[in-house]
């Protein structure tokens, strides 16, 4: 498939998801295939199954070399995977921990973007529950940099979000 054309990346992703749907231990993002294993013994077997599965589906013409089995790495910009599981990058957690209390709607929206960058570590439903008091502050604001009516409840929610992100 020629890449760079409109919708080619989405089509390729959909095709890879379809081809790997039977392998519940595989996650795919474009041409990166991530193999998740519960234990060391499984981790020795799983990485060889995905490439052979793709070859059996005639998705690859020639099976290349299977990379070394590693016990961690970066899967996406927001996700580090180690023996302990999914972890947020330390720089992102530190940026959220140091984020100053927003004084206007633009700063609060910037905080939202930082917080929503880490959804794998903190369930999105829990994040939205924690952010609910801050979301209420944005309702009815007309201007871009309009001052916020900051309350004790909003301050508490802001600190809880920062703590949840730091401990995720």
mmCIF file of C-alpha atoms in Angstrom, residues 42-131:
data_model
loop_
_atom_site.group_PDB
_atom_site.id
_atom_site.type_symbol
_atom_site.label_atom_id
_atom_site.label_comp_id
_atom_site.label_asym_id
_atom_site.label_seq_id
_atom_site.Cartn_x
_atom_site.Cartn_y
_atom_site.Cartn_z
ATOM 1 C CA UNK A 42 4.878 -16.764 27.432
ATOM 2 C CA UNK A 43 7.139 -13.922 26.393
ATOM 3 C CA UNK A 44 9.517 -16.436 24.838
ATOM 4 C CA UNK A 45 6.720 -17.901 22.674
ATOM 5 C CA UNK A 46 4.486 -14.940 21.794
ATOM 6 C CA UNK A 47 6.859 -12.804 19.667
ATOM 7 C CA UNK A 48 7.295 -15.574 17.122
ATOM 8 C CA UNK A 49 3.554 -16.154 16.677
ATOM 9 C CA UNK A 50 2.602 -12.692 15.375
ATOM 10 C CA UNK A 51 4.967 -12.606 12.354
ATOM 11 C CA UNK A 52 4.089 -16.170 11.375
ATOM 12 C CA UNK A 53 0.398 -15.335 11.730
ATOM 13 C CA UNK A 54 0.833 -12.409 9.326
ATOM 14 C CA UNK A 55 2.738 -14.642 6.920
ATOM 15 C CA UNK A 56 -0.041 -17.260 7.067
ATOM 16 C CA UNK A 57 -2.561 -14.517 6.214
ATOM 17 C CA UNK A 58 -0.334 -13.679 3.227
ATOM 18 C CA UNK A 59 0.102 -10.181 4.633
ATOM 19 C CA UNK A 60 3.880 -10.352 4.291
ATOM 20 C CA UNK A 61 5.812 -11.731 1.366
ATOM 21 C CA UNK A 62 8.954 -12.552 3.260
ATOM 22 C CA UNK A 63 9.299 -12.981 6.973
ATOM 23 C CA UNK A 64 12.065 -10.767 8.262
ATOM 24 C CA UNK A 65 14.048 -11.143 11.422
ATOM 25 C CA UNK A 66 12.077 -11.159 14.665
ATOM 26 C CA UNK A 67 13.630 -8.510 16.933
ATOM 27 C CA UNK A 68 15.068 -9.381 20.323
ATOM 28 C CA UNK A 69 12.602 -9.873 23.111
ATOM 29 C CA UNK A 70 12.737 -6.926 25.428
ATOM 30 C CA UNK A 71 11.065 -6.379 28.749
ATOM 31 C CA UNK A 72 10.040 -2.813 28.121
ATOM 32 C CA UNK A 73 10.259 0.180 25.889
ATOM 33 C CA UNK A 74 8.356 3.145 24.537
ATOM 34 C CA UNK A 75 5.156 2.196 22.724
ATOM 35 C CA UNK A 76 3.884 5.681 22.042
ATOM 36 C CA UNK A 77 4.772 9.203 23.060
ATOM 37 C CA UNK A 78 2.627 8.862 26.194
ATOM 38 C CA UNK A 79 3.306 5.262 27.162
ATOM 39 C CA UNK A 80 6.350 3.522 28.543
ATOM 40 C CA UNK A 81 6.038 -0.190 29.135
ATOM 41 C CA UNK A 82 8.198 -1.960 31.677
ATOM 42 C CA UNK A 83 8.065 -5.062 33.836
ATOM 43 C CA UNK A 84 5.798 -3.094 36.186
ATOM 44 C CA UNK A 85 3.291 -2.361 33.394
ATOM 45 C CA UNK A 86 2.273 0.896 31.729
ATOM 46 C CA UNK A 87 3.995 4.008 33.033
ATOM 47 C CA UNK A 88 3.721 7.645 32.068
ATOM 48 C CA UNK A 89 6.918 9.398 30.968
ATOM 49 C CA UNK A 90 8.523 11.128 33.949
ATOM 50 C CA UNK A 91 8.765 14.442 32.085
ATOM 51 C CA UNK A 92 4.995 14.516 31.498
ATOM 52 C CA UNK A 93 4.202 13.654 35.118
ATOM 53 C CA UNK A 94 6.600 16.347 36.296
ATOM 54 C CA UNK A 95 5.036 18.904 33.932
ATOM 55 C CA UNK A 96 1.604 18.193 35.411
ATOM 56 C CA UNK A 97 2.934 18.284 38.986
ATOM 57 C CA UNK A 98 4.553 21.701 38.383
ATOM 58 C CA UNK A 99 1.577 23.143 36.508
ATOM 59 C CA UNK A 100 0.481 26.381 38.212
ATOM 60 C CA UNK A 101 -3.108 26.990 39.232
ATOM 61 C CA UNK A 102 -4.914 28.291 36.119
ATOM 62 C CA UNK A 103 -6.189 31.848 36.312
ATOM 63 C CA UNK A 104 -8.039 31.991 32.995
ATOM 64 C CA UNK A 105 -9.817 29.685 30.552
ATOM 65 C CA UNK A 106 -6.813 29.363 28.226
ATOM 66 C CA UNK A 107 -4.566 28.092 31.022
ATOM 67 C CA UNK A 108 -7.238 25.643 32.199
ATOM 68 C CA UNK A 109 -7.617 24.248 28.684
ATOM 69 C CA UNK A 110 -3.825 23.868 28.508
ATOM 70 C CA UNK A 111 -3.951 21.862 31.746
ATOM 71 C CA UNK A 112 -6.668 19.676 30.206
ATOM 72 C CA UNK A 113 -4.404 18.865 27.257
ATOM 73 C CA UNK A 114 -1.581 17.876 29.610
ATOM 74 C CA UNK A 115 -3.874 15.695 31.720
ATOM 75 C CA UNK A 116 -5.579 13.979 28.792
ATOM 76 C CA UNK A 117 -2.167 13.065 27.409
ATOM 77 C CA UNK A 118 -1.899 10.256 29.985
ATOM 78 C CA UNK A 119 -5.143 8.245 29.610
ATOM 79 C CA UNK A 120 -3.593 4.730 29.647
ATOM 80 C CA UNK A 121 -2.334 5.280 33.189
ATOM 81 C CA UNK A 122 -5.524 6.812 34.511
ATOM 82 C CA UNK A 123 -8.889 5.559 33.336
ATOM 83 C CA UNK A 124 -10.484 8.194 31.140
ATOM 84 C CA UNK A 125 -13.788 7.907 33.014
ATOM 85 C CA UNK A 126 -11.982 8.567 36.311
ATOM 86 C CA UNK A 127 -10.116 11.493 34.785
ATOM 87 C CA UNK A 128 -13.355 13.103 33.612
ATOM 88 C CA UNK A 129 -14.905 12.487 37.023
ATOM 89 C CA UNK A 130 -11.971 14.249 38.688
ATOM 90 C CA UNK A 131 -12.100 17.108 36.174
#
